[in-house]
Amino acid sequence: MGKANSKAKTPRDPSAVDLHAGNQKHGAVDTSLIKKLQAETHFDTNELKKVFEVFNSFAIDAKLDRASFTLALAKLDESGFKGLTGTPFAHRLFEMLDSNRDNTVDTTEFASGLSLLCKGTIEEKLELSFRAYDYDGNGFITKEELRTMFIHAWMYGFKALTAVDEAEELSAEDLQEFSEEMATLFADNTFQALDTQGAGQLSLDNFKQFALAEPKITATLNGTKKEVVLAFA
């Protein structure tokens, strides 16, 4: 007979739920945090548990970097969380959720931000979209900030088209140049229509006029079209 193990087992913390036992990279989820976020977000308990599960499956040291953040969004989209992919502004979403500017997103930042994107009210999504365009965070959008976001939108559309059109050979420089040309024209027209007071910048109210019209751009390549939404919907 073998020797009995005389070591006492450490009692399991009842306030933590281990979502990925056996994986060193994955941590435990504190149910008290889930309750706190349920009160502060639009997610219910089951949705939050899924958000934490996906977060932990990609996080290292309880943080997501830009690459793992994108993977986590795609995984949640596959799990039924809508509105997370298909946006050309994922880079801005990461930057906005990274509230402490450490180039990573933690659990609370991740869950709180995605709650607005997935289940936020129209007003909350409008404000989130405005923040995405307002690069310097001064409460206004300049024409250059508008143009910068439009460039990302056109690039996103053309890259999606070239990914399915293998016969089309366009260099990254070609895509960038054409996207900048289209974005500049689109920004000029949009700014002229919205900046009726000639202030040289757009307020949140100005931007709402733009976003409530569900603005889109349409990239076209060899007869194939790709619509890109210009605000979080």
Short mmCIF file of C-alpha atoms in Angstrom, two decimals:
data_model
loop_
_atom_site.label_atom_id
_atom_site.label_comp_id
_atom_site.label_asym_id
_atom_site.label_seq_id
_atom_site.Cartn_x
_atom_site.Cartn_y
_atom_site.Cartn_z
CA MET A 1 0.00 0.00 0.00
CA GLY A 2 1.23 3.48 -0.73
CA LYS A 3 1.68 6.14 1.90
CA ALA A 4 -1.28 8.35 2.59
CA ASN A 5 -0.91 12.00 1.70
CA SER A 6 -0.82 13.82 5.00
CA LYS A 7 -0.86 17.31 3.49
CA ALA A 8 -4.03 19.22 4.18
CA LYS A 9 -5.81 20.60 1.15
CA THR A 10 -6.20 24.33 0.95
CA PRO A 11 -9.90 25.22 1.08
CA ARG A 12 -11.21 26.60 -2.18
CA ASP A 13 -12.19 30.24 -2.14
CA PRO A 14 -15.97 30.17 -2.64
CA SER A 15 -15.94 33.72 -4.06
CA ALA A 16 -13.86 32.69 -7.08
CA VAL A 17 -14.91 30.62 -10.06
CA ASP A 18 -12.06 28.91 -11.90
CA LEU A 19 -13.06 29.05 -15.55
CA HIS A 20 -9.94 27.35 -16.89
CA ALA A 21 -8.56 24.92 -14.37
CA GLY A 22 -5.15 23.57 -15.24
CA ASN A 23 -4.06 26.40 -17.51
CA GLN A 24 -1.39 28.56 -15.92
CA LYS A 25 -2.26 31.52 -18.11
CA HIS A 26 -5.90 31.61 -17.07
CA GLY A 27 -6.98 33.09 -13.79
CA ALA A 28 -10.10 32.86 -11.67
CA VAL A 29 -13.06 35.17 -11.84
CA ASP A 30 -14.16 36.86 -8.66
CA THR A 31 -17.93 36.61 -8.46
CA SER A 32 -18.02 39.83 -6.45
CA LEU A 33 -16.51 41.59 -9.48
CA ILE A 34 -19.14 40.02 -11.71
CA LYS A 35 -21.87 41.36 -9.42
CA LYS A 36 -20.26 44.79 -9.41
CA LEU A 37 -20.02 44.91 -13.21
CA GLN A 38 -23.54 43.58 -13.60
CA ALA A 39 -24.73 46.61 -11.66
CA GLU A 40 -22.55 48.99 -13.69
CA THR A 41 -22.96 47.56 -17.22
CA HIS A 42 -25.70 46.29 -19.51
CA PHE A 43 -24.49 42.68 -19.29
CA ASP A 44 -26.27 40.03 -17.26
CA THR A 45 -24.45 37.44 -15.15
CA ASN A 46 -24.19 34.81 -17.89
CA GLU A 47 -22.93 37.33 -20.42
CA LEU A 48 -20.31 38.58 -18.01
CA LYS A 49 -19.15 35.05 -17.27
CA LYS A 50 -18.67 34.49 -21.00
CA VAL A 51 -16.83 37.80 -21.36
CA PHE A 52 -14.49 36.79 -18.52
CA GLU A 53 -14.03 33.31 -19.97
CA VAL A 54 -12.95 34.69 -23.35
CA PHE A 55 -10.85 37.42 -21.75
CA ASN A 56 -8.96 34.86 -19.64
CA SER A 57 -8.39 32.58 -22.62
CA PHE A 58 -6.36 35.29 -24.37
CA ALA A 59 -5.00 37.37 -21.47
CA ILE A 60 -1.50 37.16 -20.08
CA ASP A 61 -1.06 38.41 -16.53
CA ALA A 62 -4.73 39.46 -16.57
CA LYS A 63 -4.14 41.89 -19.47
CA LEU A 64 -4.88 41.99 -23.19
CA ASP A 65 -2.49 43.64 -25.61
CA ARG A 66 -3.69 44.92 -28.99
CA ALA A 67 -3.28 41.59 -30.78
CA SER A 68 -5.00 39.50 -28.11
CA PHE A 69 -7.72 42.15 -27.80
CA THR A 70 -8.60 41.69 -31.48
CA LEU A 71 -8.67 37.91 -31.07
CA ALA A 72 -10.92 38.20 -28.02
CA LEU A 73 -13.37 40.41 -29.92
CA ALA A 74 -13.56 37.88 -32.75
CA LYS A 75 -14.15 35.03 -30.29
CA LEU A 76 -16.96 36.89 -28.55
CA ASP A 77 -18.50 37.71 -31.92
CA GLU A 78 -18.53 33.98 -32.70
CA SER A 79 -20.24 33.43 -29.34
CA GLY A 80 -23.11 35.72 -30.25
CA PHE A 81 -21.93 39.11 -29.00
CA LYS A 82 -22.84 41.37 -31.89
CA GLY A 83 -21.29 44.69 -32.86
CA LEU A 84 -17.73 43.76 -31.90
CA THR A 85 -16.22 43.03 -35.30
CA GLY A 86 -16.70 44.56 -38.71
CA THR A 87 -15.65 47.98 -37.50
CA PRO A 88 -12.71 49.81 -39.04
CA PHE A 89 -12.10 51.52 -35.71
CA ALA A 90 -10.93 48.59 -33.56
CA HIS A 91 -7.67 50.44 -32.92
CA ARG A 92 -9.58 53.35 -31.40
CA LEU A 93 -11.77 51.04 -29.37
CA PHE A 94 -8.66 49.55 -27.77
CA GLU A 95 -7.23 52.99 -27.06
CA MET A 96 -10.48 54.20 -25.49
CA LEU A 97 -10.83 51.14 -23.27
CA ASP A 98 -7.20 51.46 -22.16
CA SER A 99 -8.18 54.09 -19.60
CA ASN A 100 -4.88 54.05 -17.69
CA ARG A 101 -2.81 54.23 -20.91
CA ASP A 102 -0.59 51.21 -20.21
CA ASN A 103 -1.11 49.76 -23.72
CA THR A 104 -3.17 46.90 -22.29
CA VAL A 105 -6.80 46.37 -21.36
CA ASP A 106 -7.73 44.77 -18.06
CA THR A 107 -10.87 42.83 -17.16
CA THR A 108 -12.93 45.77 -15.95
CA GLU A 109 -11.96 47.99 -18.89
CA PHE A 110 -12.79 45.17 -21.29
CA ALA A 111 -16.21 44.32 -19.85
CA SER A 112 -17.31 47.91 -19.27
CA GLY A 113 -16.40 49.06 -22.76
CA LEU A 114 -17.86 46.09 -24.58
CA SER A 115 -21.11 46.52 -22.67
CA LEU A 116 -21.54 49.92 -24.33
CA LEU A 117 -20.64 48.56 -27.74
CA CYS A 118 -22.89 45.49 -27.58
CA LYS A 119 -25.85 46.68 -25.53
CA GLY A 120 -25.48 50.40 -25.04
CA THR A 121 -28.26 52.87 -25.70
CA ILE A 122 -28.27 54.96 -28.87
CA GLU A 123 -27.01 57.91 -26.84
CA GLU A 124 -24.17 55.89 -25.32
CA LYS A 125 -23.07 54.61 -28.73
CA LEU A 126 -23.19 58.12 -30.17
CA GLU A 127 -20.93 59.35 -27.39
CA LEU A 128 -18.62 56.36 -27.85
CA SER A 129 -18.39 57.11 -31.56
CA PHE A 130 -17.69 60.77 -30.84
CA ARG A 131 -14.86 59.82 -28.49
CA ALA A 132 -13.41 57.61 -31.21
CA TYR A 133 -13.22 60.53 -33.62
CA ASP A 134 -12.01 63.00 -30.98
CA TYR A 135 -8.39 61.85 -30.98
CA ASP A 136 -7.01 64.50 -28.65
CA GLY A 137 -9.96 64.28 -26.25
CA ASN A 138 -10.66 68.02 -26.18
CA GLY A 139 -14.39 67.60 -26.72
CA PHE A 140 -14.40 68.63 -30.39
CA ILE A 141 -13.64 67.00 -33.74
CA THR A 142 -11.43 68.78 -36.25
CA LYS A 143 -11.49 68.16 -39.98
CA GLU A 144 -8.15 66.36 -39.73
CA GLU A 145 -9.50 64.03 -37.05
CA LEU A 146 -12.52 63.34 -39.25
CA ARG A 147 -10.23 62.68 -42.20
CA THR A 148 -8.05 60.33 -40.17
CA MET A 149 -11.01 58.17 -39.19
CA PHE A 150 -12.30 58.16 -42.77
CA ILE A 151 -8.90 56.96 -43.99
CA HIS A 152 -9.18 53.96 -41.66
CA ALA A 153 -12.68 53.31 -42.99
CA TRP A 154 -11.62 53.36 -46.65
CA MET A 155 -8.55 51.23 -45.92
CA TYR A 156 -10.73 48.73 -44.10
CA GLY A 157 -13.12 48.52 -47.05
CA PHE A 158 -10.45 48.12 -49.70
CA LYS A 159 -8.51 45.55 -47.70
CA ALA A 160 -11.67 43.51 -47.30
CA LEU A 161 -12.20 43.60 -51.06
CA THR A 162 -8.63 42.72 -52.00
CA ALA A 163 -8.76 39.79 -49.58
CA VAL A 164 -11.45 38.14 -51.72
CA ASP A 165 -10.25 39.37 -55.11
CA GLU A 166 -6.98 37.51 -55.58
CA ALA A 167 -6.66 38.69 -59.16
CA GLU A 168 -6.41 42.28 -58.07
CA GLU A 169 -2.89 43.36 -57.28
CA LEU A 170 -2.85 46.62 -55.41
CA SER A 171 0.10 47.64 -53.32
CA ALA A 172 -0.26 48.96 -49.80
CA GLU A 173 0.89 52.32 -51.14
CA ASP A 174 -1.87 52.32 -53.76
CA LEU A 175 -4.50 51.53 -51.14
CA GLN A 176 -3.18 54.19 -48.79
CA GLU A 177 -3.03 56.86 -51.49
CA PHE A 178 -6.52 56.20 -52.79
CA SER A 179 -7.94 55.96 -49.26
CA GLU A 180 -6.41 59.32 -48.37
CA GLU A 181 -7.84 60.93 -51.51
CA MET A 182 -11.34 59.60 -50.85
CA ALA A 183 -11.16 60.41 -47.13
CA THR A 184 -10.09 63.99 -47.80
CA LEU A 185 -12.97 64.55 -50.22
CA PHE A 186 -15.45 62.91 -47.86
CA ALA A 187 -14.19 64.87 -44.86
CA ASP A 188 -14.38 68.18 -46.76
CA ASN A 189 -18.00 67.54 -47.78
CA THR A 190 -19.03 66.27 -44.34
CA PHE A 191 -17.40 69.15 -42.51
CA GLN A 192 -18.96 71.71 -44.82
CA ALA A 193 -22.40 70.24 -44.17
CA LEU A 194 -22.03 70.01 -40.39
CA ASP A 195 -19.92 73.05 -39.45
CA THR A 196 -22.65 75.54 -40.31
CA GLN A 197 -21.29 78.15 -37.89
CA GLY A 198 -17.80 78.07 -39.34
CA ALA A 199 -16.26 77.13 -35.99
CA GLY A 200 -13.61 74.93 -37.57
CA GLN A 201 -14.57 72.05 -35.30
CA LEU A 202 -17.54 69.82 -34.61
CA SER A 203 -19.29 69.54 -31.25
CA LEU A 204 -21.05 66.44 -29.96
CA ASP A 205 -24.37 67.86 -31.18
CA ASN A 206 -22.90 68.45 -34.65
CA PHE A 207 -21.58 64.91 -34.69
CA LYS A 208 -24.92 63.44 -33.64
CA GLN A 209 -26.49 64.88 -36.81
CA PHE A 210 -23.89 62.97 -38.77
CA ALA A 211 -24.03 59.71 -36.81
CA LEU A 212 -27.81 59.47 -36.55
CA ALA A 213 -27.98 59.38 -40.35
CA GLU A 214 -26.17 56.01 -40.13
CA PRO A 215 -23.29 57.18 -42.35
CA LYS A 216 -21.46 54.69 -44.52
CA ILE A 217 -18.84 54.70 -47.20
CA THR A 218 -18.82 52.22 -50.06
CA ALA A 219 -15.51 50.89 -51.32
CA THR A 220 -15.72 49.42 -54.84
CA LEU A 221 -13.24 47.14 -56.59
CA ASN A 222 -13.88 45.38 -59.92
CA GLY A 223 -17.61 45.78 -59.48
CA THR A 224 -17.61 44.36 -55.94
CA LYS A 225 -18.73 46.66 -53.15
CA LYS A 226 -18.03 46.80 -49.44
CA GLU A 227 -20.05 49.08 -47.17
CA VAL A 228 -18.30 50.37 -44.07
CA VAL A 229 -20.25 51.96 -41.23
CA LEU A 230 -18.70 55.17 -39.91
CA ALA A 231 -20.01 55.03 -36.34
CA PHE A 232 -20.54 52.38 -33.70
CA ALA A 233 -24.05 51.04 -34.29
#
